[in-house]
Amino acid sequence: MDLSRNGHPNTKPAPKAVVGRVSLYLRQLESLQRQGLTKTSSHQLGEPFGIKNAQVRKDLAFFGQFGRPGIGYHINDLILVLRRILGVDKDWPLILVGLGNLGRALLRYRGFQSRRFHIVAIFDTDPKKIGQTYQGVTVEPLDALRKGIAAHKTSLALLCVPADAAQRVADLMIAVGIRGILNFAPVPLAVPPQVSVIAVDLSIQLENLAYKVQGSLDGVSWAG
Amino acid sequence: MDLSRNGHPNTKPAPKAVVGRVSLYLRQLESLQRQGLTKTSSHQLGEPFGIKNAQVRKDLAFFGQFGRPGIGYHINDLILVLRRILGVDKDWPLILVGLGNLGRALLRYRGFQSRRFHIVAIFDTDPKKIGQTYQGVTVEPLDALRKGIAAHKTSLALLCVPADAAQRVADLMIAVGIRGILNFAPVPLAVPPQVSVIAVDLSIQLENLAYKVQGSLDGVSWAG
DNA sequence: TAGATTGTTAATCGATTAACAATC
DNA sequence: TAGATTGTTAATCGATTAACAATC
């Protein structure tokens, strides 16, 4: 399947950094669309994120030729093509494993639904939680994982269990066919090469933020 | 102040990527310490994250010389020095602005406390929430921001308000002296250069995961 | 000693930016 | 036409990896 409109055999997988930025461009395009605009430029697409116009063009060029010299990009068209490239032109069922504080917050998170990600099953080991219904979905025991994944044809999982259970649960998920894991547990997961993991580690992010602020704060007495 | 033990005037700021990885090494060091080990190697430090030994040594070399040829690194010593470099050898008071689902989950998140990040004040605009106490902290109105930040000498903020309020609240926080923002709202923030922002955008992360999985799924019928 | 492992230099690789002919 | 903006090539920049003398 050739995802580009013109040219480009599109053989090599896109670099991770490119995909991340294309997601941002899509956000900006949708924002411009809501503002009622119909066309845009590489400058306008990258500007809110501090990305240079040449970078935007290079990133898009990876997937095909979508603009017109002297004119720019047609917003509606580019939204459709980028959604298709990123795979968000269809629904993605998700499972949520581990219904702690974070799990419950994710369950109500608006950002997922608006991007066609839907939590279709919840799993936990706590007998008090099993059988309860949250946001219209009933919590099932971990043993029901295989059946649940098959029923919903799910490839993606949100892993929100405690650190010491994370690898064990991940192994289980992979064994029953999960291909992508958004890992909220603060431990590195060992997974086979066909499985993708993205780690969401808030304390690492906060640590990096503290480092940056520390540098600019050095020798400066607190006052602002 | 020279953060390294020996050599290195330590002038240039560390590349962002280096700092991120050093955080990971610190995690691994703490894990090895809990296992009762006393020394380690560049190989062992990077292995769980798929980082090569040469990369680990290069990253550490940025801050100084901490190992001994033929021996490796002393775990306890390296933990102390990396904590100091990253700035997590001291307490960091945080403010939390926006007490929605995510805000409440962050309030109970264990990963922050264990890294000496403490939420010392909570702000929201909802009159029903103001005055309520969560985890020992009373919710205050946004007008109390300046006073609260001064009282706690806070530089860091968790921004958990809805997208359409994010920029306005960020401007307010910056005006009263906040220097670092962990932004959970799915919008880019425009901030002056002396302020650092790290965006935590779960739907972007999930989108990137879907892209990776889509590639490996292409043409493969669902079955596992 | 032989084996392990460092810090650092050199070589490789990839990513970003600038420049520009082509196009509207 | 003049001005704007593309896609792409070339130049720059930075980051990763390999190699190795020095050290324990």
mmCIF file of N, CA and C in Angstrom, chain A residues 1 14 19-20 23-24 26-27 48-49 63 84-88 90 92 94 101-102 105-106 108-109 111-112 115 117 149-150 153-156 179-182 184 186 188 194 196-198 200-214 216-218 222, chain B residues 1 14 19-20 23-24 26-27 48-49 63 84-88 90 92 94 101-102 105-106 108-109 111-112 115 117 149-150 153-156 179-182 184 186 188 194 196-198 200-214 216-218 222:
data_model
loop_
_atom_site.group_PDB
_atom_site.id
_atom_site.type_symbol
_atom_site.label_atom_id
_atom_site.label_comp_id
_atom_site.label_asym_id
_atom_site.label_seq_id
_atom_site.Cartn_x
_atom_site.Cartn_y
_atom_site.Cartn_z
ATOM 1 N N MET A 1 0.839 -1.204 0.000
ATOM 2 C CA MET A 1 0.000 0.000 0.000
ATOM 3 C C MET A 1 0.870 1.248 0.000
ATOM 4 N N ALA A 14 9.737 5.606 8.542
ATOM 5 C CA ALA A 14 10.057 6.982 8.901
ATOM 6 C C ALA A 14 10.797 7.016 10.230
ATOM 7 N N VAL A 19 7.998 11.171 12.747
ATOM 8 C CA VAL A 19 6.619 10.820 13.088
ATOM 9 C C VAL A 19 6.092 11.697 14.220
ATOM 10 N N GLY A 20 6.936 11.910 15.218
ATOM 11 C CA GLY A 20 6.542 12.767 16.337
ATOM 12 C C GLY A 20 6.168 14.156 15.862
ATOM 13 N N SER A 23 2.843 14.376 13.856
ATOM 14 C CA SER A 23 1.701 14.441 14.771
ATOM 15 C C SER A 23 1.420 15.881 15.187
ATOM 16 N N LEU A 24 2.485 16.629 15.425
ATOM 17 C CA LEU A 24 2.305 18.033 15.808
ATOM 18 C C LEU A 24 1.722 18.846 14.661
ATOM 19 N N LEU A 26 -0.188 17.819 12.372
ATOM 20 C CA LEU A 26 -1.599 17.462 12.258
ATOM 21 C C LEU A 26 -2.435 18.245 13.276
ATOM 22 N N ARG A 27 -1.909 18.356 14.491
ATOM 23 C CA ARG A 27 -2.578 19.175 15.502
ATOM 24 C C ARG A 27 -2.790 20.603 15.028
ATOM 25 N N PRO A 48 4.243 27.238 15.870
ATOM 26 C CA PRO A 48 3.895 27.122 17.294
ATOM 27 C C PRO A 48 4.829 26.199 18.070
ATOM 28 N N PHE A 49 5.523 25.320 17.364
ATOM 29 C CA PHE A 49 6.374 24.349 18.042
ATOM 30 C C PHE A 49 7.847 24.713 17.911
ATOM 31 N N PHE A 63 6.996 11.470 3.153
ATOM 32 C CA PHE A 63 5.809 10.678 2.826
ATOM 33 C C PHE A 63 5.247 10.967 1.438
ATOM 34 N N ARG A 84 -4.202 9.451 7.566
ATOM 35 C CA ARG A 84 -4.048 8.115 7.007
ATOM 36 C C ARG A 84 -2.639 7.577 7.243
ATOM 37 N N ILE A 85 -1.660 8.447 7.036
ATOM 38 C CA ILE A 85 -0.270 8.041 7.249
ATOM 39 C C ILE A 85 -0.052 7.611 8.696
ATOM 40 N N LEU A 86 -0.564 8.416 9.628
ATOM 41 C CA LEU A 86 -0.351 8.120 11.043
ATOM 42 C C LEU A 86 -1.232 6.972 11.541
ATOM 43 N N GLY A 87 -2.216 6.609 10.746
ATOM 44 C CA GLY A 87 -3.089 5.506 11.148
ATOM 45 C C GLY A 87 -4.240 5.930 12.033
ATOM 46 N N VAL A 88 -4.480 7.239 12.139
ATOM 47 C CA VAL A 88 -5.573 7.695 12.989
ATOM 48 C C VAL A 88 -6.821 8.051 12.176
ATOM 49 N N LYS A 90 -8.791 5.689 11.499
ATOM 50 C CA LYS A 90 -9.689 4.598 11.885
ATOM 51 C C LYS A 90 -9.715 4.491 13.407
ATOM 52 N N TRP A 92 -9.144 2.893 17.031
ATOM 53 C CA TRP A 92 -8.171 2.015 17.674
ATOM 54 C C TRP A 92 -8.733 1.585 19.033
ATOM 55 N N LEU A 94 -8.495 0.066 22.632
ATOM 56 C CA LEU A 94 -7.405 -0.055 23.612
ATOM 57 C C LEU A 94 -7.857 -0.901 24.778
ATOM 58 N N ASN A 101 -5.036 4.997 40.457
ATOM 59 C CA ASN A 101 -5.381 6.412 40.257
ATOM 60 C C ASN A 101 -5.194 6.833 38.810
ATOM 61 N N LEU A 102 -4.027 6.469 38.302
ATOM 62 C CA LEU A 102 -3.711 6.873 36.940
ATOM 63 C C LEU A 102 -4.646 6.197 35.941
ATOM 64 N N ALA A 105 -7.869 7.938 35.814
ATOM 65 C CA ALA A 105 -7.754 9.228 35.140
ATOM 66 C C ALA A 105 -7.719 9.043 33.617
ATOM 67 N N LEU A 106 -6.995 8.042 33.178
ATOM 68 C CA LEU A 106 -6.897 7.788 31.737
ATOM 69 C C LEU A 106 -8.253 7.421 31.153
ATOM 70 N N ARG A 108 -11.019 8.560 31.848
ATOM 71 C CA ARG A 108 -11.862 9.732 31.624
ATOM 72 C C ARG A 108 -11.172 10.773 30.751
ATOM 73 N N TYR A 109 -9.991 10.450 30.303
ATOM 74 C CA TYR A 109 -9.188 11.414 29.537
ATOM 75 C C TYR A 109 -9.823 11.695 28.181
ATOM 76 N N GLY A 111 -8.635 13.401 25.612
ATOM 77 C CA GLY A 111 -7.717 13.416 24.473
ATOM 78 C C GLY A 111 -7.703 12.117 23.680
ATOM 79 N N PHE A 112 -8.029 11.009 24.323
ATOM 80 C CA PHE A 112 -8.036 9.729 23.615
ATOM 81 C C PHE A 112 -9.229 9.615 22.681
ATOM 82 N N ARG A 115 -9.281 11.394 19.450
ATOM 83 C CA ARG A 115 -8.359 10.900 18.432
ATOM 84 C C ARG A 115 -8.693 9.467 18.008
ATOM 85 N N PHE A 117 -9.203 6.857 19.769
ATOM 86 C CA PHE A 117 -8.736 5.779 20.646
ATOM 87 C C PHE A 117 -9.817 5.512 21.682
ATOM 88 N N ILE A 149 -9.059 -9.604 24.407
ATOM 89 C CA ILE A 149 -8.303 -9.070 23.281
ATOM 90 C C ILE A 149 -8.821 -9.621 21.959
ATOM 91 N N ALA A 150 -9.139 -10.898 21.970
ATOM 92 C CA ALA A 150 -9.663 -11.514 20.754
ATOM 93 C C ALA A 150 -11.016 -10.901 20.392
ATOM 94 N N LYS A 153 -10.396 -7.424 19.047
ATOM 95 C CA LYS A 153 -9.333 -7.266 18.040
ATOM 96 C C LYS A 153 -8.419 -6.097 18.401
ATOM 97 N N THR A 154 -7.918 -6.126 19.598
ATOM 98 C CA THR A 154 -7.120 -5.033 20.128
ATOM 99 C C THR A 154 -5.629 -5.292 19.958
ATOM 100 N N SER A 155 -4.895 -4.282 19.553
ATOM 101 C CA SER A 155 -3.446 -4.390 19.427
ATOM 102 C C SER A 155 -2.701 -3.524 20.427
ATOM 103 N N LEU A 156 -3.396 -2.547 21.020
ATOM 104 C CA LEU A 156 -2.731 -1.568 21.885
ATOM 105 C C LEU A 156 -3.218 -1.664 23.324
ATOM 106 N N ARG A 179 0.455 -5.678 20.545
ATOM 107 C CA ARG A 179 1.605 -5.288 19.728
ATOM 108 C C ARG A 179 2.207 -3.945 20.126
ATOM 109 N N GLY A 180 1.479 -3.176 20.894
ATOM 110 C CA GLY A 180 1.979 -1.866 21.304
ATOM 111 C C GLY A 180 1.571 -1.573 22.734
ATOM 112 N N ILE A 181 2.501 -1.070 23.531
ATOM 113 C CA ILE A 181 2.235 -0.812 24.945
ATOM 114 C C ILE A 181 2.640 0.610 25.291
ATOM 115 N N LEU A 182 1.697 1.362 25.853
ATOM 116 C CA LEU A 182 2.030 2.650 26.438
ATOM 117 C C LEU A 182 2.275 2.375 27.918
ATOM 118 N N PHE A 184 3.149 3.112 31.619
ATOM 119 C CA PHE A 184 3.178 4.144 32.651
ATOM 120 C C PHE A 184 3.934 3.710 33.888
ATOM 121 N N PRO A 186 7.166 2.912 36.061
ATOM 122 C CA PRO A 186 8.511 3.482 35.974
ATOM 123 C C PRO A 186 9.599 2.421 35.953
ATOM 124 N N PRO A 188 11.847 -0.139 32.930
ATOM 125 C CA PRO A 188 12.020 -0.486 31.518
ATOM 126 C C PRO A 188 11.432 -1.867 31.257
ATOM 127 N N GLN A 194 9.093 -7.383 17.723
ATOM 128 C CA GLN A 194 7.862 -7.039 16.998
ATOM 129 C C GLN A 194 6.872 -6.244 17.858
ATOM 130 N N SER A 196 6.103 -2.883 20.189
ATOM 131 C CA SER A 196 6.556 -1.514 20.433
ATOM 132 C C SER A 196 6.148 -1.053 21.821
ATOM 133 N N VAL A 197 7.040 -0.337 22.466
ATOM 134 C CA VAL A 197 6.737 0.226 23.779
ATOM 135 C C VAL A 197 7.069 1.707 23.763
ATOM 136 N N ILE A 198 6.169 2.512 24.280
ATOM 137 C CA ILE A 198 6.516 3.907 24.543
ATOM 138 C C ILE A 198 6.363 4.122 26.037
ATOM 139 N N VAL A 200 5.999 6.289 29.329
ATOM 140 C CA VAL A 200 5.537 7.584 29.815
ATOM 141 C C VAL A 200 5.960 7.662 31.267
ATOM 142 N N ASP A 201 7.096 8.303 31.496
ATOM 143 C CA ASP A 201 7.647 8.305 32.841
ATOM 144 C C ASP A 201 7.662 9.731 33.373
ATOM 145 N N LEU A 202 6.638 10.038 34.160
ATOM 146 C CA LEU A 202 6.464 11.417 34.593
ATOM 147 C C LEU A 202 7.584 11.892 35.500
ATOM 148 N N SER A 203 8.137 11.015 36.314
ATOM 149 C CA SER A 203 9.180 11.519 37.212
ATOM 150 C C SER A 203 10.474 11.779 36.451
ATOM 151 N N ILE A 204 10.709 11.036 35.371
ATOM 152 C CA ILE A 204 11.866 11.357 34.530
ATOM 153 C C ILE A 204 11.676 12.722 33.857
ATOM 154 N N GLN A 205 10.477 12.963 33.383
ATOM 155 C CA GLN A 205 10.211 14.238 32.727
ATOM 156 C C GLN A 205 10.379 15.398 33.711
ATOM 157 N N LEU A 206 9.875 15.180 34.909
ATOM 158 C CA LEU A 206 9.974 16.222 35.922
ATOM 159 C C LEU A 206 11.433 16.437 36.304
ATOM 160 N N GLU A 207 12.182 15.358 36.352
ATOM 161 C CA GLU A 207 13.610 15.434 36.658
ATOM 162 C C GLU A 207 14.330 16.274 35.594
ATOM 163 N N ASN A 208 13.996 16.044 34.340
ATOM 164 C CA ASN A 208 14.606 16.804 33.250
ATOM 165 C C ASN A 208 14.230 18.282 33.331
ATOM 166 N N LEU A 209 12.997 18.519 33.726
ATOM 167 C CA LEU A 209 12.556 19.903 33.886
ATOM 168 C C LEU A 209 13.327 20.574 35.021
ATOM 169 N N ALA A 210 13.477 19.855 36.116
ATOM 170 C CA ALA A 210 14.214 20.394 37.265
ATOM 171 C C ALA A 210 15.648 20.724 36.865
ATOM 172 N N TYR A 211 16.248 19.874 36.062
ATOM 173 C CA TYR A 211 17.622 20.118 35.619
ATOM 174 C C TYR A 211 17.712 21.426 34.830
ATOM 175 N N LYS A 212 16.764 21.598 33.906
ATOM 176 C CA LYS A 212 16.781 22.799 33.085
ATOM 177 C C LYS A 212 16.594 24.051 33.951
ATOM 178 N N VAL A 213 15.643 23.969 34.873
ATOM 179 C CA VAL A 213 15.362 25.120 35.726
ATOM 180 C C VAL A 213 16.524 25.384 36.672
ATOM 181 N N GLN A 214 17.116 24.338 37.180
ATOM 182 C CA GLN A 214 18.267 24.478 38.071
ATOM 183 C C GLN A 214 19.371 25.289 37.402
ATOM 184 N N SER A 216 19.183 27.522 35.011
ATOM 185 C CA SER A 216 18.862 28.937 34.866
ATOM 186 C C SER A 216 18.701 29.618 36.225
ATOM 187 N N LEU A 217 18.574 28.799 37.272
ATOM 188 C CA LEU A 217 18.374 29.337 38.620
ATOM 189 C C LEU A 217 19.692 29.530 39.352
ATOM 190 N N ASP A 218 20.745 28.840 38.866
ATOM 191 C CA ASP A 218 22.035 28.811 39.557
ATOM 192 C C ASP A 218 22.498 30.201 39.971
ATOM 193 N N TRP A 222 15.985 33.317 45.064
ATOM 194 C CA TRP A 222 14.602 33.170 44.672
ATOM 195 C C TRP A 222 13.855 34.473 44.838
ATOM 196 N N MET B 1 29.947 27.115 40.267
ATOM 197 C CA MET B 1 29.983 25.808 40.946
ATOM 198 C C MET B 1 30.339 24.702 39.951
ATOM 199 N N ALA B 14 24.420 20.688 29.071
ATOM 200 C CA ALA B 14 24.331 19.329 28.528
ATOM 201 C C ALA B 14 23.210 19.243 27.505
ATOM 202 N N VAL B 19 20.842 14.462 29.183
ATOM 203 C CA VAL B 19 20.188 14.561 30.483
ATOM 204 C C VAL B 19 19.124 13.479 30.635
ATOM 205 N N GLY B 20 18.350 13.276 29.580
ATOM 206 C CA GLY B 20 17.324 12.233 29.620
ATOM 207 C C GLY B 20 17.915 10.871 29.912
ATOM 208 N N SER B 23 19.218 10.424 33.543
ATOM 209 C CA SER B 23 18.108 10.067 34.436
ATOM 210 C C SER B 23 17.877 8.559 34.443
ATOM 211 N N LEU B 24 17.972 7.955 33.276
ATOM 212 C CA LEU B 24 17.767 6.505 33.193
ATOM 213 C C LEU B 24 18.887 5.751 33.917
ATOM 214 N N LEU B 26 20.563 6.768 36.392
ATOM 215 C CA LEU B 26 20.331 6.920 37.830
ATOM 216 C C LEU B 26 19.294 5.908 38.311
ATOM 217 N N ARG B 27 18.254 5.723 37.532
ATOM 218 C CA ARG B 27 17.250 4.702 37.865
ATOM 219 C C ARG B 27 17.885 3.322 38.006
ATOM 220 N N PRO B 48 19.477 -2.255 30.219
ATOM 221 C CA PRO B 48 18.008 -2.354 30.266
ATOM 222 C C PRO B 48 17.305 -1.409 29.302
ATOM 223 N N PHE B 49 18.005 -0.359 28.895
ATOM 224 C CA PHE B 49 17.370 0.632 28.030
ATOM 225 C C PHE B 49 17.842 0.510 26.585
ATOM 226 N N PHE B 63 29.962 15.207 32.205
ATOM 227 C CA PHE B 63 29.928 15.853 33.516
ATOM 228 C C PHE B 63 31.199 15.654 34.330
ATOM 229 N N ARG B 84 23.147 14.974 42.331
ATOM 230 C CA ARG B 84 23.522 16.375 42.466
ATOM 231 C C ARG B 84 23.492 17.077 41.110
ATOM 232 N N ILE B 85 24.025 16.395 40.117
ATOM 233 C CA ILE B 85 24.039 16.974 38.770
ATOM 234 C C ILE B 85 22.614 17.248 38.287
ATOM 235 N N LEU B 86 21.732 16.278 38.489
ATOM 236 C CA LEU B 86 20.355 16.421 38.004
ATOM 237 C C LEU B 86 19.533 17.357 38.883
ATOM 238 N N GLY B 87 20.047 17.658 40.057
ATOM 239 C CA GLY B 87 19.319 18.560 40.945
ATOM 240 C C GLY B 87 18.291 17.871 41.812
ATOM 241 N N VAL B 88 18.337 16.543 41.877
ATOM 242 C CA VAL B 88 17.347 15.831 42.694
ATOM 243 C C VAL B 88 17.946 15.383 44.024
ATOM 244 N N LYS B 90 17.859 17.480 46.355
ATOM 245 C CA LYS B 90 17.131 18.372 47.270
ATOM 246 C C LYS B 90 15.639 18.288 46.974
ATOM 247 N N TRP B 92 12.011 19.470 45.824
ATOM 248 C CA TRP B 92 11.443 20.411 44.862
ATOM 249 C C TRP B 92 9.955 20.578 45.153
ATOM 250 N N LEU B 94 6.289 21.668 44.319
ATOM 251 C CA LEU B 94 5.549 21.831 43.064
ATOM 252 C C LEU B 94 4.201 22.458 43.351
ATOM 253 N N ASN B 101 -9.521 15.151 36.480
ATOM 254 C CA ASN B 101 -9.183 13.731 36.684
ATOM 255 C C ASN B 101 -7.688 13.531 36.764
ATOM 256 N N LEU B 102 -7.000 14.146 35.806
ATOM 257 C CA LEU B 102 -5.561 13.954 35.742
ATOM 258 C C LEU B 102 -4.877 14.586 36.950
ATOM 259 N N ALA B 105 -5.154 12.405 39.882
ATOM 260 C CA ALA B 105 -4.276 11.235 39.768
ATOM 261 C C ALA B 105 -2.830 11.615 40.077
ATOM 262 N N LEU B 106 -2.406 12.766 39.601
ATOM 263 C CA LEU B 106 -1.028 13.202 39.847
ATOM 264 C C LEU B 106 -0.789 13.442 41.338
ATOM 265 N N ARG B 108 -1.859 11.810 43.724
ATOM 266 C CA ARG B 108 -1.629 10.564 44.452
ATOM 267 C C ARG B 108 -0.481 9.755 43.846
ATOM 268 N N TYR B 109 0.138 10.310 42.829
ATOM 269 C CA TYR B 109 1.182 9.584 42.112
ATOM 270 C C TYR B 109 2.409 9.395 42.999
ATOM 271 N N GLY B 111 5.393 8.189 42.195
ATOM 272 C CA GLY B 111 6.679 8.451 41.554
ATOM 273 C C GLY B 111 7.255 9.832 41.870
ATOM 274 N N PHE B 112 6.391 10.804 42.182
ATOM 275 C CA PHE B 112 6.890 12.138 42.479
ATOM 276 C C PHE B 112 7.538 12.184 43.864
ATOM 277 N N ARG B 115 10.924 10.858 44.429
ATOM 278 C CA ARG B 115 12.018 11.613 43.816
ATOM 279 C C ARG B 115 12.138 13.015 44.403
ATOM 280 N N PHE B 117 9.930 15.267 44.811
ATOM 281 C CA PHE B 117 9.025 16.285 44.291
ATOM 282 C C PHE B 117 7.764 16.257 45.150
ATOM 283 N N ILE B 149 3.009 30.828 45.664
ATOM 284 C CA ILE B 149 4.338 30.561 45.106
ATOM 285 C C ILE B 149 5.421 31.201 45.965
ATOM 286 N N ALA B 150 5.151 32.413 46.424
ATOM 287 C CA ALA B 150 6.124 33.090 47.279
ATOM 288 C C ALA B 150 6.295 32.325 48.591
ATOM 289 N N LYS B 153 8.254 29.170 47.847
ATOM 290 C CA LYS B 153 9.471 29.297 47.033
ATOM 291 C C LYS B 153 9.488 28.243 45.923
ATOM 292 N N THR B 154 8.396 28.203 45.193
ATOM 293 C CA THR B 154 8.215 27.179 44.167
ATOM 294 C C THR B 154 8.648 27.680 42.799
ATOM 295 N N SER B 155 9.344 26.833 42.047
ATOM 296 C CA SER B 155 9.735 27.190 40.682
ATOM 297 C C SER B 155 9.043 26.336 39.632
ATOM 298 N N LEU B 156 8.477 25.197 40.068
ATOM 299 C CA LEU B 156 7.928 24.233 39.112
ATOM 300 C C LEU B 156 6.424 24.080 39.271
ATOM 301 N N ARG B 179 9.244 28.912 36.827
ATOM 302 C CA ARG B 179 10.320 28.807 35.835
ATOM 303 C C ARG B 179 10.259 27.526 35.003
ATOM 304 N N GLY B 180 9.488 26.548 35.454
ATOM 305 C CA GLY B 180 9.393 25.296 34.711
ATOM 306 C C GLY B 180 7.971 24.771 34.768
ATOM 307 N N ILE B 181 7.450 24.328 33.613
ATOM 308 C CA ILE B 181 6.065 23.870 33.540
ATOM 309 C C ILE B 181 6.019 22.486 32.897
ATOM 310 N N LEU B 182 5.403 21.548 33.599
ATOM 311 C CA LEU B 182 5.102 20.264 32.989
ATOM 312 C C LEU B 182 3.676 20.389 32.466
ATOM 313 N N PHE B 184 0.372 19.350 30.721
ATOM 314 C CA PHE B 184 -0.463 18.215 30.346
ATOM 315 C C PHE B 184 -1.578 18.606 29.393
ATOM 316 N N PRO B 186 -3.136 19.592 25.898
ATOM 317 C CA PRO B 186 -2.706 19.255 24.533
ATOM 318 C C PRO B 186 -2.641 20.460 23.614
ATOM 319 N N PRO B 188 0.365 23.686 22.406
ATOM 320 C CA PRO B 188 1.703 24.240 22.602
ATOM 321 C C PRO B 188 1.614 25.532 23.389
ATOM 322 N N GLN B 194 13.420 32.235 29.278
ATOM 323 C CA GLN B 194 13.935 31.798 30.574
ATOM 324 C C GLN B 194 13.024 30.776 31.253
ATOM 325 N N SER B 196 11.123 27.066 31.087
ATOM 326 C CA SER B 196 11.190 25.760 30.427
ATOM 327 C C SER B 196 9.825 25.081 30.469
ATOM 328 N N VAL B 197 9.491 24.426 29.376
ATOM 329 C CA VAL B 197 8.243 23.669 29.315
ATOM 330 C C VAL B 197 8.545 22.268 28.814
ATOM 331 N N ILE B 198 7.999 21.275 29.476
ATOM 332 C CA ILE B 198 8.018 19.928 28.910
ATOM 333 C C ILE B 198 6.573 19.515 28.705
ATOM 334 N N VAL B 200 3.647 16.930 28.085
ATOM 335 C CA VAL B 200 3.288 15.532 28.257
ATOM 336 C C VAL B 200 1.968 15.338 27.527
ATOM 337 N N ASP B 201 2.080 14.864 26.289
ATOM 338 C CA ASP B 201 0.890 14.776 25.466
ATOM 339 C C ASP B 201 0.584 13.315 25.169
ATOM 340 N N LEU B 202 -0.336 12.756 25.935
ATOM 341 C CA LEU B 202 -0.589 11.320 25.846
ATOM 342 C C LEU B 202 -1.161 10.911 24.498
ATOM 343 N N SER B 203 -1.992 11.770 23.904
ATOM 344 C CA SER B 203 -2.573 11.336 22.629
ATOM 345 C C SER B 203 -1.535 11.359 21.511
ATOM 346 N N ILE B 204 -0.555 12.251 21.620
ATOM 347 C CA ILE B 204 0.546 12.230 20.644
ATOM 348 C C ILE B 204 1.357 10.945 20.815
ATOM 349 N N GLN B 205 1.615 10.580 22.041
ATOM 350 C CA GLN B 205 2.392 9.364 22.301
ATOM 351 C C GLN B 205 1.661 8.136 21.773
ATOM 352 N N LEU B 206 0.356 8.134 22.023
ATOM 353 C CA LEU B 206 -0.450 7.004 21.576
ATOM 354 C C LEU B 206 -0.501 6.964 20.049
ATOM 355 N N GLU B 207 -0.548 8.140 19.444
ATOM 356 C CA GLU B 207 -0.551 8.238 17.991
ATOM 357 C C GLU B 207 0.744 7.658 17.421
ATOM 358 N N ASN B 208 1.861 7.974 18.045
ATOM 359 C CA ASN B 208 3.148 7.448 17.597
ATOM 360 C C ASN B 208 3.207 5.939 17.768
ATOM 361 N N LEU B 209 2.627 5.458 18.851
ATOM 362 C CA LEU B 209 2.586 4.016 19.073
ATOM 363 C C LEU B 209 1.744 3.326 17.997
ATOM 364 N N ALA B 210 0.608 3.934 17.694
ATOM 365 C CA ALA B 210 -0.269 3.370 16.667
ATOM 366 C C ALA B 210 0.453 3.308 15.324
ATOM 367 N N TYR B 211 1.215 4.349 15.018
ATOM 368 C CA TYR B 211 1.966 4.358 13.759
ATOM 369 C C TYR B 211 2.948 3.192 13.692
ATOM 370 N N LYS B 212 3.668 2.992 14.781
ATOM 371 C CA LYS B 212 4.646 1.905 14.801
ATOM 372 C C LYS B 212 3.959 0.553 14.643
ATOM 373 N N VAL B 213 2.876 0.380 15.366
ATOM 374 C CA VAL B 213 2.162 -0.890 15.320
ATOM 375 C C VAL B 213 1.521 -1.097 13.953
ATOM 376 N N GLN B 214 0.998 -0.029 13.399
ATOM 377 C CA GLN B 214 0.383 -0.106 12.079
ATOM 378 C C GLN B 214 1.357 -0.660 11.050
ATOM 379 N N SER B 216 3.958 -2.591 11.473
ATOM 380 C CA SER B 216 4.250 -4.009 11.650
ATOM 381 C C SER B 216 3.003 -4.864 11.426
ATOM 382 N N LEU B 217 1.840 -4.197 11.416
ATOM 383 C CA LEU B 217 0.588 -4.925 11.256
ATOM 384 C C LEU B 217 0.164 -5.019 9.790
ATOM 385 N N ASP B 218 0.758 -4.110 8.959
ATOM 386 C CA ASP B 218 0.340 -3.971 7.566
ATOM 387 C C ASP B 218 0.214 -5.312 6.849
ATOM 388 N N TRP B 222 -5.488 -9.984 11.692
ATOM 389 C CA TRP B 222 -5.414 -10.022 13.140
ATOM 390 C C TRP B 222 -5.538 -11.439 13.671
#
